[in-house]
Coordinates of C-alpha atoms in Angstrom, one line a residue:
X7 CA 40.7 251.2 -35.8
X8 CA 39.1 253.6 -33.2
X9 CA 37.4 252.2 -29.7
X10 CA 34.5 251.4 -29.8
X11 CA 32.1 253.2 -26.8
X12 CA 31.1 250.7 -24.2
X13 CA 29.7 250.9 -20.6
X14 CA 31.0 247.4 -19.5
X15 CA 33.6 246.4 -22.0
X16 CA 33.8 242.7 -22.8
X17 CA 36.5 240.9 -20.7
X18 CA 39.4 239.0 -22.2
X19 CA 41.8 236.1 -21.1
X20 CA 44.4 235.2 -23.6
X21 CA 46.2 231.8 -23.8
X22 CA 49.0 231.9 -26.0
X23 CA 52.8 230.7 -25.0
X24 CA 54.1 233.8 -27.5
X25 CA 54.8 236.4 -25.4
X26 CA 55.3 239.6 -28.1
X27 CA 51.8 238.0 -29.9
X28 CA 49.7 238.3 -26.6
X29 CA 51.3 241.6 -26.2
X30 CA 49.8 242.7 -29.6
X31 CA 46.4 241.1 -29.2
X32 CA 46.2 242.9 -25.8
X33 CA 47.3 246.3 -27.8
X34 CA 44.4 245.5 -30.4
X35 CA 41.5 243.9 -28.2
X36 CA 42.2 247.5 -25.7
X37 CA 41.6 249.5 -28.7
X38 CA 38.9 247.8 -29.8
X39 CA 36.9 248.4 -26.6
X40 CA 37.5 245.0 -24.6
X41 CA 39.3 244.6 -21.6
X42 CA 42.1 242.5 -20.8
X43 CA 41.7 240.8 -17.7
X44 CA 44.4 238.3 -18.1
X45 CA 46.7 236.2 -19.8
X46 CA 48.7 233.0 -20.1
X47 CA 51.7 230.9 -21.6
X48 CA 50.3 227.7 -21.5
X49 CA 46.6 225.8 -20.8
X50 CA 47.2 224.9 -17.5
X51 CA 48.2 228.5 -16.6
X52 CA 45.2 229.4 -19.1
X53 CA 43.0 227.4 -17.3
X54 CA 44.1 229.2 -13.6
X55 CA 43.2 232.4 -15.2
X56 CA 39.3 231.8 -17.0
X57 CA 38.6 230.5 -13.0
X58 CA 40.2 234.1 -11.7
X59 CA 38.5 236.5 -14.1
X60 CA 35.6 234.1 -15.7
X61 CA 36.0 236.2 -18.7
X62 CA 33.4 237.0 -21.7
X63 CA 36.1 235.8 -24.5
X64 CA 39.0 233.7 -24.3
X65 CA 41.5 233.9 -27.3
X66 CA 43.1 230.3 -27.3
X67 CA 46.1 229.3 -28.7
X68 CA 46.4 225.5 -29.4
X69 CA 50.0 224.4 -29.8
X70 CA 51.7 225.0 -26.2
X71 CA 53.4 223.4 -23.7
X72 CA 52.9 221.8 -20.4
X73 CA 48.7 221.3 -21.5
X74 CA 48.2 222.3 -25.2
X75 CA 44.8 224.3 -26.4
X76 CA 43.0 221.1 -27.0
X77 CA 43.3 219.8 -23.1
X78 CA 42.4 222.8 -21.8
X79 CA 39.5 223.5 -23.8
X80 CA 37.0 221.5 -22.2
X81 CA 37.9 222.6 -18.4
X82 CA 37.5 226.0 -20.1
X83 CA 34.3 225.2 -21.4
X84 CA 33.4 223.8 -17.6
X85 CA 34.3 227.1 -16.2
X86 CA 32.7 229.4 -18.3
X87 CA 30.1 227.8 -20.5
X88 CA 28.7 231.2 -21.7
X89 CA 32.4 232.4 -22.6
X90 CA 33.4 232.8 -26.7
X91 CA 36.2 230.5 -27.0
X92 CA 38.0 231.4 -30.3
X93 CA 41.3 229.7 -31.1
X94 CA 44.4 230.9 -32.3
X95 CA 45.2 228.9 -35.4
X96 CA 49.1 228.4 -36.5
X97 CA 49.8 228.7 -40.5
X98 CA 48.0 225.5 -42.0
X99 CA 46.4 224.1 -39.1
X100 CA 43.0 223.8 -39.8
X101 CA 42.7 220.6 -38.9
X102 CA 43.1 221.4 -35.0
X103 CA 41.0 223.9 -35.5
X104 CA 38.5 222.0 -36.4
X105 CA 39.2 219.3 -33.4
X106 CA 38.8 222.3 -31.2
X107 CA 35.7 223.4 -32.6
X108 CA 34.1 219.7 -32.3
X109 CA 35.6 220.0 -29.0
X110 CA 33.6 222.9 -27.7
X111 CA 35.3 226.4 -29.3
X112 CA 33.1 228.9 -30.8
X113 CA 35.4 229.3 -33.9
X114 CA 38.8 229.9 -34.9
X115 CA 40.7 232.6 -36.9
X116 CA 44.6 232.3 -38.5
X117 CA 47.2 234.1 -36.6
X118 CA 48.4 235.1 -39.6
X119 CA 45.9 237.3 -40.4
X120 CA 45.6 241.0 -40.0
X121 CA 45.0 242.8 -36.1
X122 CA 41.9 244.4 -37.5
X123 CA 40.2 241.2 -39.2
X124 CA 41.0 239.4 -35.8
X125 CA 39.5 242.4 -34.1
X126 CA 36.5 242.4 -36.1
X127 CA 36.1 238.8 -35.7
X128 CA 36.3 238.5 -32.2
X129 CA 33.6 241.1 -32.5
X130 CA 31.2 239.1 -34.6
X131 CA 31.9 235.9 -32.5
X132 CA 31.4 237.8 -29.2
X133 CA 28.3 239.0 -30.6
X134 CA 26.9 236.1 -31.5
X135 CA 27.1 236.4 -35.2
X136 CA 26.8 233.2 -37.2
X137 CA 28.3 234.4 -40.5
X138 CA 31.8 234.0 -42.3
X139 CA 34.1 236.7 -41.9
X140 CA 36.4 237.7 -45.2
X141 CA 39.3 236.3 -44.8
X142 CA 39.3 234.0 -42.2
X143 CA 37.8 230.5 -41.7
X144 CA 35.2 230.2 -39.6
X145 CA 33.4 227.2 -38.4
X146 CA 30.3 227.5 -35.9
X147 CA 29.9 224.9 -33.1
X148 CA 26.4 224.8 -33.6
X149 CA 26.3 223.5 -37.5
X150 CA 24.9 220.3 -37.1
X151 CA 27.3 217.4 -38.1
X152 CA 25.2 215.3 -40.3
X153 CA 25.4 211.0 -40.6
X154 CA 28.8 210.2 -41.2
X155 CA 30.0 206.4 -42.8
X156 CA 33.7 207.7 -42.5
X157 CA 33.9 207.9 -38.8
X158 CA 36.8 205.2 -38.2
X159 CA 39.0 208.0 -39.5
X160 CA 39.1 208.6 -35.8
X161 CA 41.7 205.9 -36.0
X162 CA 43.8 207.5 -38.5
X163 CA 47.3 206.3 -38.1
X164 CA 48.8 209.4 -38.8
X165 CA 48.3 212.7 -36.9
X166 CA 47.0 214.9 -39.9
X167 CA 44.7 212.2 -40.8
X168 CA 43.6 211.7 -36.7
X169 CA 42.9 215.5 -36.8
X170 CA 40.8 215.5 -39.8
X171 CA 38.4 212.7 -38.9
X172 CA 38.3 214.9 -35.4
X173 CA 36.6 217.3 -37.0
X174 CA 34.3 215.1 -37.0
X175 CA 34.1 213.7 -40.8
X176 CA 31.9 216.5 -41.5
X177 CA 29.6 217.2 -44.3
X178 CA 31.3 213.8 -45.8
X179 CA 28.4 212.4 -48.3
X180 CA 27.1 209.0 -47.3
X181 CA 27.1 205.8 -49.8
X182 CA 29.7 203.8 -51.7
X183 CA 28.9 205.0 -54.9
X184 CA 32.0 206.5 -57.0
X185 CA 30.9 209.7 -57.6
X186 CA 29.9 210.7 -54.3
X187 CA 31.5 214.1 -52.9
X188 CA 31.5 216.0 -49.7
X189 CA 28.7 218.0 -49.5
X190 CA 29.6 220.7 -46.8
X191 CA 27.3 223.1 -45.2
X192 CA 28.6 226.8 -45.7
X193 CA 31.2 228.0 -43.8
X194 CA 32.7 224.0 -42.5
X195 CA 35.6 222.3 -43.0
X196 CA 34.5 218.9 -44.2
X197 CA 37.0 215.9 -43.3
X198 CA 38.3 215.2 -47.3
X199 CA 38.9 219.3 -47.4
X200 CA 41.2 218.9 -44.6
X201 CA 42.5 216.0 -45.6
X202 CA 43.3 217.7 -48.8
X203 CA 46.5 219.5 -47.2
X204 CA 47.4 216.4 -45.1
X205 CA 51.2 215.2 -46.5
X206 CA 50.2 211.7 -46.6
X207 CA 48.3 210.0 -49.4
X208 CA 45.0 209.1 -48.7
X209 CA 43.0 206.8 -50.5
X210 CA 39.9 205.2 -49.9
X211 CA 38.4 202.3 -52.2
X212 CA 35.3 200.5 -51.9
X213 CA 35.4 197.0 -50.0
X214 CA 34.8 195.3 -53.0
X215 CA 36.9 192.9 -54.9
X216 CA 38.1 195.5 -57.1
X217 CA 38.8 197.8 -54.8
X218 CA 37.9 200.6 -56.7
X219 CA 38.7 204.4 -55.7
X220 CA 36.6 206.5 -54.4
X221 CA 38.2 209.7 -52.9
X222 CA 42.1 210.3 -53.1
X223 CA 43.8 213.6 -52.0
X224 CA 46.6 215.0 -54.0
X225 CA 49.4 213.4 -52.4
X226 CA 47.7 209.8 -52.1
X227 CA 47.1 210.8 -56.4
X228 CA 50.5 211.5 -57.1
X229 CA 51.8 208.4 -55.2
X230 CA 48.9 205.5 -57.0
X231 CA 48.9 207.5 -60.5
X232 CA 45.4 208.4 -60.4
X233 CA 43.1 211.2 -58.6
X234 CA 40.1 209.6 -61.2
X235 CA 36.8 208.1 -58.6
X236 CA 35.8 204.4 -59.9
X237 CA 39.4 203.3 -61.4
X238 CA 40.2 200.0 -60.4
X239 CA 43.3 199.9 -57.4
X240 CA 45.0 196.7 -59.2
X241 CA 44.9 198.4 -63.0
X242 CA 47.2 201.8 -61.2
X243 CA 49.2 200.1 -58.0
X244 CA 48.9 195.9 -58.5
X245 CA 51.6 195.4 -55.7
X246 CA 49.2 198.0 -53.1
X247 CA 45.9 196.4 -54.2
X248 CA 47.0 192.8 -54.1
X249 CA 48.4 193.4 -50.0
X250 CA 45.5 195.8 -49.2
X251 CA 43.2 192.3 -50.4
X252 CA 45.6 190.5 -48.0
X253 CA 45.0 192.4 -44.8
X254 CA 41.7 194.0 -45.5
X255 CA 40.0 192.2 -42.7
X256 CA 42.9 192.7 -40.2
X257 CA 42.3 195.4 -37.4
X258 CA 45.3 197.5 -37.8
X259 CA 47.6 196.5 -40.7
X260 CA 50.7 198.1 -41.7
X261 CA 52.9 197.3 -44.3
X262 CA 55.7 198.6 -46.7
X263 CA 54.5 198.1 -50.5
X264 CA 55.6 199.9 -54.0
X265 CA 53.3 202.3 -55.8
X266 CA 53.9 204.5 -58.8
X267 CA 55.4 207.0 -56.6
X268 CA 57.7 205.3 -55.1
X269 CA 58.8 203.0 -51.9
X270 CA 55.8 203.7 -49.4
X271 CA 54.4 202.6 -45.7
X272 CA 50.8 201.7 -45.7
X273 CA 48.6 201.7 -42.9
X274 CA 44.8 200.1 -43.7
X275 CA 41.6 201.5 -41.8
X276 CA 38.2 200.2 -42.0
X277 CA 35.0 202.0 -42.2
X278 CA 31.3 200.7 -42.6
X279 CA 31.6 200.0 -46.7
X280 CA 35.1 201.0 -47.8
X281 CA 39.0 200.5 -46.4
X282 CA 41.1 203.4 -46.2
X283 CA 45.1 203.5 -47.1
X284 CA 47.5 206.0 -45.5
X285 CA 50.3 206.2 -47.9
X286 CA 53.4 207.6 -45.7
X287 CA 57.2 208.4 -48.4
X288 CA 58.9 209.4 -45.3
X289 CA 61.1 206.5 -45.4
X290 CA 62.1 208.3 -48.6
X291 CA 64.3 211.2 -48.8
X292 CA 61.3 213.1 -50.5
X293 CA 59.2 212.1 -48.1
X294 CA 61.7 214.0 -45.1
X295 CA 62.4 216.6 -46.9
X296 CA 58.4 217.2 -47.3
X297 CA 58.2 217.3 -43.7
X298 CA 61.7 219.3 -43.2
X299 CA 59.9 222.1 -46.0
X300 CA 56.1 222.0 -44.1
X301 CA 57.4 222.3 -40.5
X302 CA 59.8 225.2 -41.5
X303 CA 57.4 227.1 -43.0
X304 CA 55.6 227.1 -39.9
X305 CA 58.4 228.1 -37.7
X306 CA 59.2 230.8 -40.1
X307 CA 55.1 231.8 -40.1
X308 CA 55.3 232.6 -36.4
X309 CA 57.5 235.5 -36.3
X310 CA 56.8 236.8 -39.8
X311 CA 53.0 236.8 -38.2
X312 CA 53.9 238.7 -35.4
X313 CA 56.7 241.3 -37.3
X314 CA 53.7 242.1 -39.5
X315 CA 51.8 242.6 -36.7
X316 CA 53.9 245.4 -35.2
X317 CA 54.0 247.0 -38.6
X318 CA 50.0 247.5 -38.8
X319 CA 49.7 248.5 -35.2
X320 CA 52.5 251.3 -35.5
X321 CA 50.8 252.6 -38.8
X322 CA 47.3 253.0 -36.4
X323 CA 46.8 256.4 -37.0
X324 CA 50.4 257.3 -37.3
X325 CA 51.4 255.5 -34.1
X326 CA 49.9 258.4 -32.3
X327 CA 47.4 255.6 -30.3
X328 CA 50.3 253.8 -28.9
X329 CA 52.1 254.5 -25.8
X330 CA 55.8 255.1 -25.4
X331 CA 56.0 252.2 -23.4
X332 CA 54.2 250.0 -25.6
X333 CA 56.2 251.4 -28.6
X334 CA 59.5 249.7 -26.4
X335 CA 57.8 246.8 -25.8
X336 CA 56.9 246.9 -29.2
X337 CA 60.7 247.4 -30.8
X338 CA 61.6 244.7 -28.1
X339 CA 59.6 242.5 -29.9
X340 CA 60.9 242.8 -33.5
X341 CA 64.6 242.0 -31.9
X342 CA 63.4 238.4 -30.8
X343 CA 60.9 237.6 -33.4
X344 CA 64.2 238.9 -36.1
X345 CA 66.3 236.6 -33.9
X346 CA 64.3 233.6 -33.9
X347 CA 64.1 234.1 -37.8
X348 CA 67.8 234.3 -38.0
X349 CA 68.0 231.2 -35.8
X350 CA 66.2 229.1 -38.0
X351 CA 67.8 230.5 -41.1
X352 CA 71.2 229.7 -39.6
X353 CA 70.3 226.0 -38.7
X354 CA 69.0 225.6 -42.7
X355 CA 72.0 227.6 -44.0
X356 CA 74.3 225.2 -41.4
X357 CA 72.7 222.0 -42.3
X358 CA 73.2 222.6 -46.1
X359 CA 77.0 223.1 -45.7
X360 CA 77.0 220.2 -44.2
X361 CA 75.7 218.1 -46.3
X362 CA 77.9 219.7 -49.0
X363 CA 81.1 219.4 -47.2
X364 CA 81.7 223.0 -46.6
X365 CA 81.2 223.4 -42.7
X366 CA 83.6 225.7 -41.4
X367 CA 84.2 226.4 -37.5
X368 CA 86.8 229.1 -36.6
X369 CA 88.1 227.8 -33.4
X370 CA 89.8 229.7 -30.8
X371 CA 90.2 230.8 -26.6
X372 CA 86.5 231.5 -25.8
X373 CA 84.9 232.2 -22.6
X374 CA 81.8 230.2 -22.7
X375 CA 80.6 232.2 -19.5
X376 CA 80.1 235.2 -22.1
X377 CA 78.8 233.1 -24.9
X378 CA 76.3 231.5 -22.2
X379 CA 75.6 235.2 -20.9
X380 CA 75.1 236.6 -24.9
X381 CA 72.6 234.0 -25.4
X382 CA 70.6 234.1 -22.8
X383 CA 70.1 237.6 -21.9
X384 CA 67.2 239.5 -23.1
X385 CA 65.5 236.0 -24.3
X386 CA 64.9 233.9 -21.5
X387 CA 64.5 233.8 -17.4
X388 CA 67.2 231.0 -17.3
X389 CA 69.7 231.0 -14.2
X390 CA 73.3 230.9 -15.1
X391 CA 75.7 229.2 -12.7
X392 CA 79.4 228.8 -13.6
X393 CA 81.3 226.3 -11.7
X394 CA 84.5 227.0 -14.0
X395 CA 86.7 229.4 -15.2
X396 CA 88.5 228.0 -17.9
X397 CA 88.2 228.3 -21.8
X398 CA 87.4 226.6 -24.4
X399 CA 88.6 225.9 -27.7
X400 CA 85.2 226.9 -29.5
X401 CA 84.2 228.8 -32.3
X402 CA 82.4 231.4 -30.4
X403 CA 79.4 232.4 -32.7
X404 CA 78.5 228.2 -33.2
X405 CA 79.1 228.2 -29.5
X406 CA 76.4 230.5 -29.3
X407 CA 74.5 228.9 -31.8
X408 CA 74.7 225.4 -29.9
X409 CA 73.5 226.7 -26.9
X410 CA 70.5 229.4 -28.5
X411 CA 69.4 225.7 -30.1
X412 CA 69.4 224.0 -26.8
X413 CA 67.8 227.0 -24.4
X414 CA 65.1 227.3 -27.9
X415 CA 64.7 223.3 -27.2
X416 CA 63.8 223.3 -23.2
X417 CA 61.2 226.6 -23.5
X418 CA 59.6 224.8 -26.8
X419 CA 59.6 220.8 -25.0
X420 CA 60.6 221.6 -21.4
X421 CA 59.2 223.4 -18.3
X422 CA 60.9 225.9 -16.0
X423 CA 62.9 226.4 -13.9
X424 CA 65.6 226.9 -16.6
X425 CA 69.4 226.7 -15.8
X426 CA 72.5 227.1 -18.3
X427 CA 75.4 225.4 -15.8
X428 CA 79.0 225.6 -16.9
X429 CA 81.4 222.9 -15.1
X430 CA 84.2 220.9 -15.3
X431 CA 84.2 217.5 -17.0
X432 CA 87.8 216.3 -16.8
X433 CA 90.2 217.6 -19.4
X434 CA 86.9 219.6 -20.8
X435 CA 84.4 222.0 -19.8
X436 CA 80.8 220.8 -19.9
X437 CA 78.0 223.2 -20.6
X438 CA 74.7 221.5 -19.3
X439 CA 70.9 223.2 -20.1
X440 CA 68.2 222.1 -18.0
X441 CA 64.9 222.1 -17.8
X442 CA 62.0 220.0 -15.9
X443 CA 59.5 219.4 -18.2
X444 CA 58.4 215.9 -18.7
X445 CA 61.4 214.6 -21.0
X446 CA 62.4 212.6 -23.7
X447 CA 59.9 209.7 -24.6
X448 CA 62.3 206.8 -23.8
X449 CA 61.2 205.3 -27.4
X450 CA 62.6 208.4 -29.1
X451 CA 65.8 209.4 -27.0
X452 CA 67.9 206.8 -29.3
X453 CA 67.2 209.7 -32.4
X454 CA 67.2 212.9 -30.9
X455 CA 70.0 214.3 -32.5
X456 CA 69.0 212.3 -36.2
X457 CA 68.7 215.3 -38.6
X458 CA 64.7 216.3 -39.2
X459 CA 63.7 214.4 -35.9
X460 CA 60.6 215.5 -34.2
X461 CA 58.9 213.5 -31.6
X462 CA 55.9 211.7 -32.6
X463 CA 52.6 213.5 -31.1
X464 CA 54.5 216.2 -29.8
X465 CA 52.5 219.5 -29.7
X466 CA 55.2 222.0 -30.5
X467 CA 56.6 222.8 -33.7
X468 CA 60.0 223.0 -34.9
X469 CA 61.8 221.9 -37.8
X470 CA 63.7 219.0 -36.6
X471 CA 67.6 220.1 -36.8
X472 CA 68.1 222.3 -34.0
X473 CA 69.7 219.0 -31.9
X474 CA 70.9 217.5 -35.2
X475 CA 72.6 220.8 -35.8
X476 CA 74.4 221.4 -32.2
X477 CA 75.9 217.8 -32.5
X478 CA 77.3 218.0 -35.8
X479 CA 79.3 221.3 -34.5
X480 CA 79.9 219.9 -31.0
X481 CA 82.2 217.1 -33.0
X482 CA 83.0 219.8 -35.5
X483 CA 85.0 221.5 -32.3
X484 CA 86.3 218.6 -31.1
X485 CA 83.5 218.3 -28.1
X486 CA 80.5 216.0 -27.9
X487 CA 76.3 217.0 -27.2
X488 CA 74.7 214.0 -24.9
X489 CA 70.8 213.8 -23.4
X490 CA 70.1 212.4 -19.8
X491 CA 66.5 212.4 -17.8
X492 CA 66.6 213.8 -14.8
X493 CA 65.5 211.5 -11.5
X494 CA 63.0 214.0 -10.6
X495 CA 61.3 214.9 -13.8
X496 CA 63.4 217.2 -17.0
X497 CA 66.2 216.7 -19.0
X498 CA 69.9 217.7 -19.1
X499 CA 71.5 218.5 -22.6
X500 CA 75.4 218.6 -22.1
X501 CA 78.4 220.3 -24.5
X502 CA 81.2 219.0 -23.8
X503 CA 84.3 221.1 -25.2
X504 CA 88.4 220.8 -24.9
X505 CA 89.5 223.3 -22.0
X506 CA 91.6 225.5 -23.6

């Protein structure tokens, strides 16, 4: 991948709360002949930069804190309405990316894919090119979005569902009729495609008295017994069919119901001719572990996205095209991303032995002041202040387990200022992390530390045992993990541990 000659390169901003990932992307984009006029950890910050430098492109990354891709996007638009907005999509995230094209982006590539397909998209896009390139998916804003009957997806109850219909239904045939398809111009993303990878079952029947089927997805087949258009609901799922008939005409029913599948919670939506059902097995244990399997692969995608990253640009031309300083940066990199995997990987390998019995903790003296230190240096800009100088009886790689989980927690949710404060709590030693984001939604503070929990609507990922973890080996060590808001705006996490 050689520069490319240019009298006025193309200016850059990128938006993307990964660090090492704008740090390659700036590596590539300079090599590629564009210039890098700026960059940003979040959409607020993003949105400071585009008015600075009212660049030509702006790379956009859409799950981050503080104001996520999606918010910023239209005051981006606002500032620069001749800029290529092209958004950074996470491992199976279409559906946003669709949202943000409705929304106003240009397109959208995978961050998963190779530096030089990025490259050479961002390329095409800033060029103006309408066409697909190989390997990533590419949606022009311009396609017209033709007549759609299934625009009261909007109202999906679920956020997969919301997302698809956000992408505005498109290319989604009009008509009741059973065999009727998505007809999708080239190179879209059409509403039942997305909705295709959503991990709800989705079914929609025709408002008839039969209620007979006329799209399902995969998961909404394997929970009713059938993926065939025209069968009748009450000849696969009687119980389903005979309580959709009951609250057809109500505005937003919800209801628990058996199917085929198994134990499920329905949610009913209405569109012009037909009623769609959101099928939801979470109340099931294969319903959580669904969600525990999809959101780990995504945590796991990040780094493995950005490790691969590294590889192809040190095998550019032998490495000879990257600075020594960059090559440090570069090395830096591959530390954190390989401690982030390890970080999930522990939390899986630590949840498993507990549910199997077979948790161990080795407990002894431990300083927590060097634990603290260990965990937070060379990751984060978070100020340690010890307030005492005793030990604790801790197992001092959980310790540091406990605390990585909570610092990982206030960068993912929170907002800085960051502070790790050790201090003494009675006969114990308390260990508080703070941060002053926005906090815990008051509805979900009573099951933050449930194992798999995730926030509803919240914008980063995770997978939902990093708090369950930290508790179960705070009682492990004979200690204790609470939450409290603070007055002014954040939230205080707190390990309590027997002094030594």
């Amino acid at each position: 991948m050689r520069p490319e000659p240019r009298t006025q390169p193309l200016t850059v901003v990128i938006i993307d709360d990964t660090p090492d990932l704008r740090d390659l992307l700036r590596i590539a984009l300079t090599r590629g002949g564009f210039e890098v006029v700026g960059e940003a950890g979040d959409g607020a910050q993003g949105i400071d930069a585009v008015r600075l430098h009212r660049p030509d492109v702006v790379l956009l990354d859409l799950a981050m804190p503080v104001k996520d891709g999606i918010e910023a996007l239209p005051s981006i638009r606002r500032l620069c309405p001749q800029a290529k907005i092209v958004v950074l999509s996470g491992f199976g995230a279409q559906q946003m990316s669709a949202r943000a094209v409705a929304a106003g982006a240009d397109g959208y590539v995978q961050k998963g894919a190779p530096l030089n397909t990025i490259l050479d998209y961002v390329r095409d896009i800033a060029g103006d090119a309408r066409r697909p390139v190989r390997g990533l998916t590419v949606v022009p804003a311009s396609d017209p979005d033709p007549a759609v009957p299934h625009a009261d997806l909007l109202d999906a109850p679920s956020e997969v569902a919301g997302a698809a219909a956000g992408a505005g239904g498109r290319g989604v045939a009009s008509g009741p009729g059973p065999d009727a398809g998505p007809v999708v111009p080239e190179g879209a993303a059409s509403a039942f495609e997305v909705l295709r990878m959503a991990p709800y079952g989705v079914v929609e029947v025709a408002d008839e008295p039969m209620f007979r089927v006329v799209h399902v997805n995969p998961v909404g087949a394997r929970l009713v017994g059938t993926d065939t258009p025209g069968t009748p609901l009450s000849a696969v799922a009687p119980e389903l069919a005979a309580l959709v008939s009951f609250h057809r005409l109500d505005a937003d029913a919800t209801f628990e119901t058996s199917v085929p599948g198994g134990r499920v919670k329905a949610s009913l939506r209405r569109t012009g001719w037909s009623v769609i059902v959101y099928l939801d097995s979470t109340a099931e244990d294969v319903g959580l572990l669904r969600r525990a399997i999809a959101t780990t692969a995504h945590e796991v995608r990040g780094p493995v996205a950005v490790l691969c990253g590294i590889a192809e640009t040190l095998s550019w031309e032998g490495g000879e095209g990257v600075t020594p300083e960059q090559n440090q940066r570069l090395l830096g990199s591959v530390a954190r991303q390989a401690r982030i995997l390890d970080r999930i990987t522990a939390d899986l390998l630590t949840t498993a032995q507990i549910q199997r019995g077979t948790l161990r903790v080795d407990v002894q003296d431990v300083d927590p002041r060097v634990v603290v230190q260990g965990a937070v240096d060379d990751r984060w800009d978070v100020d340690v202040v010890v307030d005492d100088s005793r030990k604790v009886r801790a197992d001092p790689l959980r310790l540091e387990q406990m605390v990585t989980n909570l610092l990982s927690n206030a960068h993912k949710y929170g907002a800085e200022p960051y502070t790790v404060h050790v201090r003494p709590h009675g006969a114990q030693v308390a260990i508080d992390v703070v941060d002053h984001g926005d906090g815990v939604p008051p509805e979900f503070a009573g099951r933050l530390f449930s194992e798999f929990a995730r926030a509803q609507g919240a914008v980063a990922t995770g997978t939902g045992l990093g708090l369950y973890v930290v508790r179960t080996l705070a009682q492990a060590q004979g200690g204790a993990v609470t939450y409290a808001p603070l007055p002014e705006g954040g939230s205080v996490f707190t390990i309590t541990l027997p002094a030594a």
